[in-house]
mmCIF file with all atom_site columns, C-alpha atoms in Angstrom:
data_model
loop_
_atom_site.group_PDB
_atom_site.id
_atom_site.type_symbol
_atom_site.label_atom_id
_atom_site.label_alt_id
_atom_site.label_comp_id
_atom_site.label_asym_id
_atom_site.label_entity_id
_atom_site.label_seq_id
_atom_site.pdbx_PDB_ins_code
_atom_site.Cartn_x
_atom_site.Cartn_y
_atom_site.Cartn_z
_atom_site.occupancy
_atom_site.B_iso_or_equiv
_atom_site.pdbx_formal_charge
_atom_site.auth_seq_id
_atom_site.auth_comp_id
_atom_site.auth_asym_id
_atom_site.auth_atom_id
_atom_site.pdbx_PDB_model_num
ATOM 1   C CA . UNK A 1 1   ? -4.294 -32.617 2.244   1.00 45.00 ? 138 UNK A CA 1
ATOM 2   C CA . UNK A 1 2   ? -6.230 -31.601 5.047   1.00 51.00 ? 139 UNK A CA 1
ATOM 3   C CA . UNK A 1 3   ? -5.107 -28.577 7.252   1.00 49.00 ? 140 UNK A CA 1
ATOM 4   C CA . UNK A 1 4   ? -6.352 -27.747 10.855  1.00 58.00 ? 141 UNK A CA 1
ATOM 5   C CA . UNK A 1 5   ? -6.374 -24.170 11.899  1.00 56.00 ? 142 UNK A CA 1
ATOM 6   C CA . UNK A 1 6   ? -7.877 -21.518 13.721  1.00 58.00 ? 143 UNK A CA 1
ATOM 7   C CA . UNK A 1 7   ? -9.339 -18.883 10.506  1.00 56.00 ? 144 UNK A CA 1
ATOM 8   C CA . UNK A 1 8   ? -8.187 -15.210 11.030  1.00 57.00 ? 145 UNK A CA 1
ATOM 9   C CA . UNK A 1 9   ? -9.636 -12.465 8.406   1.00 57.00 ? 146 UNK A CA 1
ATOM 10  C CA . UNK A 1 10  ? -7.649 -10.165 8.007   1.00 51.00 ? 147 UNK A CA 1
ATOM 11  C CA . UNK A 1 11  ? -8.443 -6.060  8.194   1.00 55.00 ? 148 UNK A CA 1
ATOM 12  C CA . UNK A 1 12  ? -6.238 -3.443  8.081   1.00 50.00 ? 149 UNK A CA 1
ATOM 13  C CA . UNK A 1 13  ? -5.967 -1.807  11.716  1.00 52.00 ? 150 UNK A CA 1
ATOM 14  C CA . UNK A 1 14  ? -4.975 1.838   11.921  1.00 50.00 ? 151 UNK A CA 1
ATOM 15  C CA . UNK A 1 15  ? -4.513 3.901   14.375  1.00 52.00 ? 152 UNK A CA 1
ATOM 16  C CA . UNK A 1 16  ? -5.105 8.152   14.457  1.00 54.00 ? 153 UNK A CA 1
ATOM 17  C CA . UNK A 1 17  ? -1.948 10.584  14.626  1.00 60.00 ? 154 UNK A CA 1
ATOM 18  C CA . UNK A 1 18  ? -1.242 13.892  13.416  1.00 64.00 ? 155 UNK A CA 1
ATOM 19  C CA . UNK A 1 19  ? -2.966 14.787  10.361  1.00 68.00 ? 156 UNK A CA 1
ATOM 20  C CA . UNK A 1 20  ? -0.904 15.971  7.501   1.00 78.00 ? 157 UNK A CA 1
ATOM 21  C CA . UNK A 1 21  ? -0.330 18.301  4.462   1.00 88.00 ? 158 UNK A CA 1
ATOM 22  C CA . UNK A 1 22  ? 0.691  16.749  1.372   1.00 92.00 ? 159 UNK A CA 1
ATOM 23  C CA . UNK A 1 23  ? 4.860  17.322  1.532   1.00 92.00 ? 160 UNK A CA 1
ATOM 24  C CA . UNK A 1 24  ? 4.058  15.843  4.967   1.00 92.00 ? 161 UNK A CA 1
ATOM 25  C CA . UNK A 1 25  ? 2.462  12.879  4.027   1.00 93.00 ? 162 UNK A CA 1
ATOM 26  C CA . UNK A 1 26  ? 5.332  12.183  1.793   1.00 95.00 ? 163 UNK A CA 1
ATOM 27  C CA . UNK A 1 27  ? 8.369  11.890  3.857   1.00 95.00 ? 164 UNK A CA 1
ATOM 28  C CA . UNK A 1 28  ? 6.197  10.306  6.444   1.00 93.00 ? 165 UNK A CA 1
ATOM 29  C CA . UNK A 1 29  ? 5.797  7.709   3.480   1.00 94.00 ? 166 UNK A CA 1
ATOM 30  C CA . UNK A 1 30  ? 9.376  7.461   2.742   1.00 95.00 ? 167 UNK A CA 1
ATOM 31  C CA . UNK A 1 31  ? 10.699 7.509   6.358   1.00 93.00 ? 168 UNK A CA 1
ATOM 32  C CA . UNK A 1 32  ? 8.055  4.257   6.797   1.00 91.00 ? 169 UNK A CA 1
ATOM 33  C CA . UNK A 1 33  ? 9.130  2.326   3.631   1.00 92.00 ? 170 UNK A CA 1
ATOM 34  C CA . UNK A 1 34  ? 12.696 2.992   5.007   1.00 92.00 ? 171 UNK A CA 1
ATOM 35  C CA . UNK A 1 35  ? 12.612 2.049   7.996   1.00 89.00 ? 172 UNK A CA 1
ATOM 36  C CA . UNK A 1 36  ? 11.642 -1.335  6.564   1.00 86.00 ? 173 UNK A CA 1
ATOM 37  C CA . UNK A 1 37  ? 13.197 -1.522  2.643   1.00 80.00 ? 174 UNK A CA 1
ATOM 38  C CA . UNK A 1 38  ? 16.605 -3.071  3.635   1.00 77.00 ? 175 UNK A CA 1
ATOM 39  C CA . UNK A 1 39  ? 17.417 -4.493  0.702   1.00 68.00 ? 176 UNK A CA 1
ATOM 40  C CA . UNK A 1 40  ? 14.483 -5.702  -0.221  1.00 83.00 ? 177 UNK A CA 1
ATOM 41  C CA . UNK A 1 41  ? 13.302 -4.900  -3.732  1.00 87.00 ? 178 UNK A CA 1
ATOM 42  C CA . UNK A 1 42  ? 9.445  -4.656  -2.954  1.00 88.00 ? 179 UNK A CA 1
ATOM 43  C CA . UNK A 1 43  ? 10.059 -2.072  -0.766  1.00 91.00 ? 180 UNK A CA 1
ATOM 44  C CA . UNK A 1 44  ? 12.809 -0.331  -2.779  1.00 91.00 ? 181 UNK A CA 1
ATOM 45  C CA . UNK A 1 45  ? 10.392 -0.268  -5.873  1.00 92.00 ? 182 UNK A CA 1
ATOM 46  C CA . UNK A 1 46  ? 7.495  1.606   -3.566  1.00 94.00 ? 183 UNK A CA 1
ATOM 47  C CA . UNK A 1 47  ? 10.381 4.497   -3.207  1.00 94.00 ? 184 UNK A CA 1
ATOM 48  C CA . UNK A 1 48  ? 10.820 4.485   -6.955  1.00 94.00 ? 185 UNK A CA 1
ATOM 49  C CA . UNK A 1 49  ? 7.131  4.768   -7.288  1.00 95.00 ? 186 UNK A CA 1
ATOM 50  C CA . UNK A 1 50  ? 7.135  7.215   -4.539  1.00 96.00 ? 187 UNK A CA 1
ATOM 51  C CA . UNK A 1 51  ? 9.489  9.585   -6.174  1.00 95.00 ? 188 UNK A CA 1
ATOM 52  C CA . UNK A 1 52  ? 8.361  8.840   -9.688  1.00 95.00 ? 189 UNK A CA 1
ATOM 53  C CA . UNK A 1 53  ? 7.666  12.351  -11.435 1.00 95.00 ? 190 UNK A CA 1
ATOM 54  C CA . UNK A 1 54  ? 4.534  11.053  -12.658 1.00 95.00 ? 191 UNK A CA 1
ATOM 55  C CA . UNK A 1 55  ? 3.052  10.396  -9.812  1.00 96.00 ? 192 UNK A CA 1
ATOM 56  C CA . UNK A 1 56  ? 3.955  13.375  -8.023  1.00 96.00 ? 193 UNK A CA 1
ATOM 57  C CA . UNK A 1 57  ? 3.133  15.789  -11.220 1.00 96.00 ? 194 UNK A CA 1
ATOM 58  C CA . UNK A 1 58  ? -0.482 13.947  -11.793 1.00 96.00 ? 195 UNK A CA 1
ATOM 59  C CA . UNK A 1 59  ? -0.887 14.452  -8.033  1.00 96.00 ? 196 UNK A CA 1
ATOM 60  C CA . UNK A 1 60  ? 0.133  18.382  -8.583  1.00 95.00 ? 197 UNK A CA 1
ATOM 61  C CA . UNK A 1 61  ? -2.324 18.425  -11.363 1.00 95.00 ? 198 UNK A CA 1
ATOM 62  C CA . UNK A 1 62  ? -4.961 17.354  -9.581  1.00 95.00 ? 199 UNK A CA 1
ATOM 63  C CA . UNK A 1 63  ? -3.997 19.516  -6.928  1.00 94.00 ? 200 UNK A CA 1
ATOM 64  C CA . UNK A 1 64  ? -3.885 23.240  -9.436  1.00 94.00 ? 201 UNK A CA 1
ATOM 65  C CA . UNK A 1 65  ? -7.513 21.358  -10.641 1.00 94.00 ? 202 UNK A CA 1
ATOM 66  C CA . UNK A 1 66  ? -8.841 22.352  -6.939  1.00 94.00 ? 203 UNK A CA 1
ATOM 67  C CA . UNK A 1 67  ? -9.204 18.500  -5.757  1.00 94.00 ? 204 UNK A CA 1
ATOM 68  C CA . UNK A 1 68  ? -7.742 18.758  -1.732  1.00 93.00 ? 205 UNK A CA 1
ATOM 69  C CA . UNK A 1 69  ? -4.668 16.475  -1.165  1.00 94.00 ? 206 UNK A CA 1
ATOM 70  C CA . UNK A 1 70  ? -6.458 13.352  -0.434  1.00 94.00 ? 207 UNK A CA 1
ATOM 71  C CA . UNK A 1 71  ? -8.638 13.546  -3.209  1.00 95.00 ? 208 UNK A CA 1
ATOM 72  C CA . UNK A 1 72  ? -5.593 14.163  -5.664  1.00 96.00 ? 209 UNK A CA 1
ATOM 73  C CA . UNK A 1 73  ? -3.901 11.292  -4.351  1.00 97.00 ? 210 UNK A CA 1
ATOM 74  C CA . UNK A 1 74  ? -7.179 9.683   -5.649  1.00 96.00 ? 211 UNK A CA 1
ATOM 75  C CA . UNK A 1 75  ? -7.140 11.349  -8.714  1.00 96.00 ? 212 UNK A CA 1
ATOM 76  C CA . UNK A 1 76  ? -3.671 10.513  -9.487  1.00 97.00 ? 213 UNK A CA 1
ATOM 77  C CA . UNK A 1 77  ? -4.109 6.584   -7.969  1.00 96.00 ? 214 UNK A CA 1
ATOM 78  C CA . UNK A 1 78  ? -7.358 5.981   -10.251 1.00 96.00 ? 215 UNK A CA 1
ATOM 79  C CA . UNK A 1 79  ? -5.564 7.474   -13.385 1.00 95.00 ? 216 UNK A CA 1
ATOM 80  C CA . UNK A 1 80  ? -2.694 5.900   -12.853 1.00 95.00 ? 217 UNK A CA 1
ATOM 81  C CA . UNK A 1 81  ? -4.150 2.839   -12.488 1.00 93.00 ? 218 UNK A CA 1
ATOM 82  C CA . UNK A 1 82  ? -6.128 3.107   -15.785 1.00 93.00 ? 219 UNK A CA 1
ATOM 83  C CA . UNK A 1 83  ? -2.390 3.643   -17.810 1.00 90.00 ? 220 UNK A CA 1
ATOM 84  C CA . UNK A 1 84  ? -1.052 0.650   -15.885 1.00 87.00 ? 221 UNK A CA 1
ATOM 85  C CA . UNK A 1 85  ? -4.127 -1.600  -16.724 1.00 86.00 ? 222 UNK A CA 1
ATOM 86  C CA . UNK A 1 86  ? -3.830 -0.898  -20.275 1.00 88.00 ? 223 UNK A CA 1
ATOM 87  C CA . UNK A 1 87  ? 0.555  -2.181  -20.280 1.00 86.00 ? 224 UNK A CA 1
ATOM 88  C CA . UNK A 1 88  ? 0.597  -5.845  -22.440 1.00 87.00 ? 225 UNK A CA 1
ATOM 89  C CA . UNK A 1 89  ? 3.323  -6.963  -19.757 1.00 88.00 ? 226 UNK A CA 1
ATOM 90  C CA . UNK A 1 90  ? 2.056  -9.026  -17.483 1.00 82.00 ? 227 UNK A CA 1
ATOM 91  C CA . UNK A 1 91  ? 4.965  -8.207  -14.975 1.00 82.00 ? 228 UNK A CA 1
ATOM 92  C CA . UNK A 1 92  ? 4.592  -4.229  -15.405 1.00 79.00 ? 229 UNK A CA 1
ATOM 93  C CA . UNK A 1 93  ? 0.612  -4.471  -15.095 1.00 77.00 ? 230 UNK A CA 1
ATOM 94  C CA . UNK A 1 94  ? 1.250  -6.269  -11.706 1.00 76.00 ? 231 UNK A CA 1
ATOM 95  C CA . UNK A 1 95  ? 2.926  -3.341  -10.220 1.00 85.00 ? 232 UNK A CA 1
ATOM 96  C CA . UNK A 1 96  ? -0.091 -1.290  -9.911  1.00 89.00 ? 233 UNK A CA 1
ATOM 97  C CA . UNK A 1 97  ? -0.733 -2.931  -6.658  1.00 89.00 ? 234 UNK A CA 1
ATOM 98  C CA . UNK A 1 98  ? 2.755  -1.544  -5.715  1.00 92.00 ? 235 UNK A CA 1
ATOM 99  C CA . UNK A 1 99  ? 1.372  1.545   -6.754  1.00 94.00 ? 236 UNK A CA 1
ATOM 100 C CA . UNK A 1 100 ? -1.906 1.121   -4.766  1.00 93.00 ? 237 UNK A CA 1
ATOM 101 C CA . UNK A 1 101 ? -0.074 0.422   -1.557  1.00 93.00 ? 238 UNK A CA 1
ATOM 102 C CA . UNK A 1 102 ? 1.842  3.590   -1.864  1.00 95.00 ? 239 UNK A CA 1
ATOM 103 C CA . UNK A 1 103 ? -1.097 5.716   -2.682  1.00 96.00 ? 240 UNK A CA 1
ATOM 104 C CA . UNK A 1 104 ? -2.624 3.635   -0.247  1.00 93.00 ? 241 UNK A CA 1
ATOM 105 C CA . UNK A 1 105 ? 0.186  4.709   2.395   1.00 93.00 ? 242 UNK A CA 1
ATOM 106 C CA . UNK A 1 106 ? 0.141  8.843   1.477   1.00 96.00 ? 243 UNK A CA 1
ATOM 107 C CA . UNK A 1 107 ? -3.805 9.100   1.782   1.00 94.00 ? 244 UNK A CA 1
ATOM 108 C CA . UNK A 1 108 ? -3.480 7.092   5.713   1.00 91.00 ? 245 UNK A CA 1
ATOM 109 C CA . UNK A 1 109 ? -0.592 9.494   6.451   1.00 93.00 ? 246 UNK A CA 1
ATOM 110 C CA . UNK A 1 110 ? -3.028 12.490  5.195   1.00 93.00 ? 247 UNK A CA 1
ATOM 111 C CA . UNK A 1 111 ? -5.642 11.186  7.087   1.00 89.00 ? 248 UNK A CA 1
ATOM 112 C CA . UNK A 1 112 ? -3.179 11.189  10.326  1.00 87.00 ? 249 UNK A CA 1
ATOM 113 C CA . UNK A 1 113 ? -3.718 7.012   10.569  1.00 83.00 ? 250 UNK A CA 1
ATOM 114 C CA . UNK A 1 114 ? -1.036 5.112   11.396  1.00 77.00 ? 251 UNK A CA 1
ATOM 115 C CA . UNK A 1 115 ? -0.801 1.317   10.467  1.00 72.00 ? 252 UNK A CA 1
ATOM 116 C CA . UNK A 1 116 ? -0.747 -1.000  13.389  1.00 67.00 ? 253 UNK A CA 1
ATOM 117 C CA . UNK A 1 117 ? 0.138  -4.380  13.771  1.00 73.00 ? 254 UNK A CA 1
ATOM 118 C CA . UNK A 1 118 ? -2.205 -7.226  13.526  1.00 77.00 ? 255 UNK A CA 1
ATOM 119 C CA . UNK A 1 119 ? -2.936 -9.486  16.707  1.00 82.00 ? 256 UNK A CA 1
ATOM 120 C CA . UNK A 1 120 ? -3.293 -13.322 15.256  1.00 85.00 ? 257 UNK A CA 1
ATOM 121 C CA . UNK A 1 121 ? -3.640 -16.323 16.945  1.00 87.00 ? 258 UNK A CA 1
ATOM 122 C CA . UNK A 1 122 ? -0.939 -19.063 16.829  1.00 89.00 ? 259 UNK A CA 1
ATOM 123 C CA . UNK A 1 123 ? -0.995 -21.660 13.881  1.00 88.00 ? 260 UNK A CA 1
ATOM 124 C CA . UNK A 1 124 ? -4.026 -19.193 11.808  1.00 88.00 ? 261 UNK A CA 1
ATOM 125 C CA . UNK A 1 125 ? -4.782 -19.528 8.705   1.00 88.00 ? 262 UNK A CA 1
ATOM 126 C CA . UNK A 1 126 ? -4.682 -15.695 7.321   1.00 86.00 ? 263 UNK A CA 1
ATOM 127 C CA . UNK A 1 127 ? -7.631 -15.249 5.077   1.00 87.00 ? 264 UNK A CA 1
ATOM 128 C CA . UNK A 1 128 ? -8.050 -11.669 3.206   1.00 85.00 ? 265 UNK A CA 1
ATOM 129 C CA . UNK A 1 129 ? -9.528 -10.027 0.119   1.00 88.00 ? 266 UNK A CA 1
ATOM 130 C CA . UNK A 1 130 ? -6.051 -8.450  -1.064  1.00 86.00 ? 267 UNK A CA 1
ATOM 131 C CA . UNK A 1 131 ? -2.365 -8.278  1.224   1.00 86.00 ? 268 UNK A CA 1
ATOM 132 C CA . UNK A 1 132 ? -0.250 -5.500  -0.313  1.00 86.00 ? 269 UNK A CA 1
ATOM 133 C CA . UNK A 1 133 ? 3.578  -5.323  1.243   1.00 86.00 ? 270 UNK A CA 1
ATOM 134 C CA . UNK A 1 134 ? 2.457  -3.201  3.347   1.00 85.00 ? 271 UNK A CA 1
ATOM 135 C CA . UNK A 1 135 ? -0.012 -5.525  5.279   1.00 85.00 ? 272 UNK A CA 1
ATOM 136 C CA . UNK A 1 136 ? 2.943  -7.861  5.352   1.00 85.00 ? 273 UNK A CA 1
ATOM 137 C CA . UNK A 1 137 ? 5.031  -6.083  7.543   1.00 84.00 ? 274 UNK A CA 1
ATOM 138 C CA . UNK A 1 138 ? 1.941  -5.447  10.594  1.00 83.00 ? 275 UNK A CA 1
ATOM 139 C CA . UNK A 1 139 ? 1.618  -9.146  10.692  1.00 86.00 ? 276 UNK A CA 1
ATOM 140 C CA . UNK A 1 140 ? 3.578  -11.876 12.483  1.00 87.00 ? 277 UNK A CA 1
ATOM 141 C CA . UNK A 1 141 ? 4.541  -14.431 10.072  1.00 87.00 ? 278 UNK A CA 1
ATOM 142 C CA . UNK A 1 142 ? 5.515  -16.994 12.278  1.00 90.00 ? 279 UNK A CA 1
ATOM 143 C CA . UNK A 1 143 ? 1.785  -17.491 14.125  1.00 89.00 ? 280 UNK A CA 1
ATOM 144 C CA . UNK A 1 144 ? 0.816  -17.477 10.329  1.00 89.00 ? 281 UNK A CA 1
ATOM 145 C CA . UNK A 1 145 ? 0.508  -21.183 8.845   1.00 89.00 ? 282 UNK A CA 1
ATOM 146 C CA . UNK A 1 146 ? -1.615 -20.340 5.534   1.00 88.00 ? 283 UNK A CA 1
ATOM 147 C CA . UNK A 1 147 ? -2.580 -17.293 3.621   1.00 88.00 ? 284 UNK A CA 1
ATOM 148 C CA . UNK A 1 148 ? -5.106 -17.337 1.519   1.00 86.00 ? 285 UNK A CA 1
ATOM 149 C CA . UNK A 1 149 ? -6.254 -13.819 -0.462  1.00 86.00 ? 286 UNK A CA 1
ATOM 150 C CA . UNK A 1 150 ? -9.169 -13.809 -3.605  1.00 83.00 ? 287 UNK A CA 1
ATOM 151 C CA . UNK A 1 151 ? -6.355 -11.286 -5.090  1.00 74.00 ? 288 UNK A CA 1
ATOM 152 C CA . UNK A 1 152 ? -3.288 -10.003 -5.520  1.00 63.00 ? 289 UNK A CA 1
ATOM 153 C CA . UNK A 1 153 ? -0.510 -10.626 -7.000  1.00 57.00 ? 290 UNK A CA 1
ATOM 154 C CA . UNK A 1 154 ? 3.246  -12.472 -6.907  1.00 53.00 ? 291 UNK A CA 1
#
């Protein structure tokens, strides 16, 4: 099957706000997952992983270790990452990109960027390296005709 169509790479677009303290960063996280969780399960997983005590207390730790906010949001992304990579289920170990689109969300809202959405011709095909949930919601779907991403997952 053959399939004509404008190419569009995709690249995250922020914009700059108000930069943030930590506490900040996180209800400006929740308040954005929110506003577009509904119902849907993705989204109401990211809150879970939000709120998890793990994240928050490896975050803390970091934090008492002298790392600044952004870097402990590092910290606690890269070793929680590490745990995840080593779960046997499949499903489970698939949810670290869940957990990298979170992290990903508190160190823009520490940084003061705000995600914007994506300007795409009509009928593109959407080509990227990764599209977390995130991504999903700054792009219009319906000028989309194809995605195609080296990795992520379903």
């Amino acid at each position: 099957m053959k399939v004509r169509a404008a190419a569009s790479v995709f690249r995250r677009r922020t914009a700059f706000g108000k930069q943030r303290n930590i506490s900040e960063a996180f209800e400006k996280v929740r308040s954005d997952i929110e506003a577009v969780s509904g119902h849907d399960a993705v989204f109401q997983s990211h809150l879970e992983i939000l709120e998890d005590p793990l994240l928050i207390e490896t975050i803390e730790s970091a934090k008492y270790s002298g790392c600044t906010d952004r870097e402990a949001v590092d910290e606690a992304q890269k070793s929680l990452l590490e745990l995840f990579s080593s779960i046997d289920d499949e499903y489970l170990r698939a949810r670290a990109d869940d957990l990298k689109d979170v992290c990903g969300r508190l160190s823009r809202a520490l940084d003061g960027k705000e995600q914007v959405s994506v300007e795409l011709p009509a009928g593109c095909i959407l080509v990227a390296e990764e599209l977390l949930p995130s991504d999903m919601v700054s792009i219009d779907l319906a000028k989309v005709r194809g995605i195609l991403c080296h990795k992520g997952s379903s």
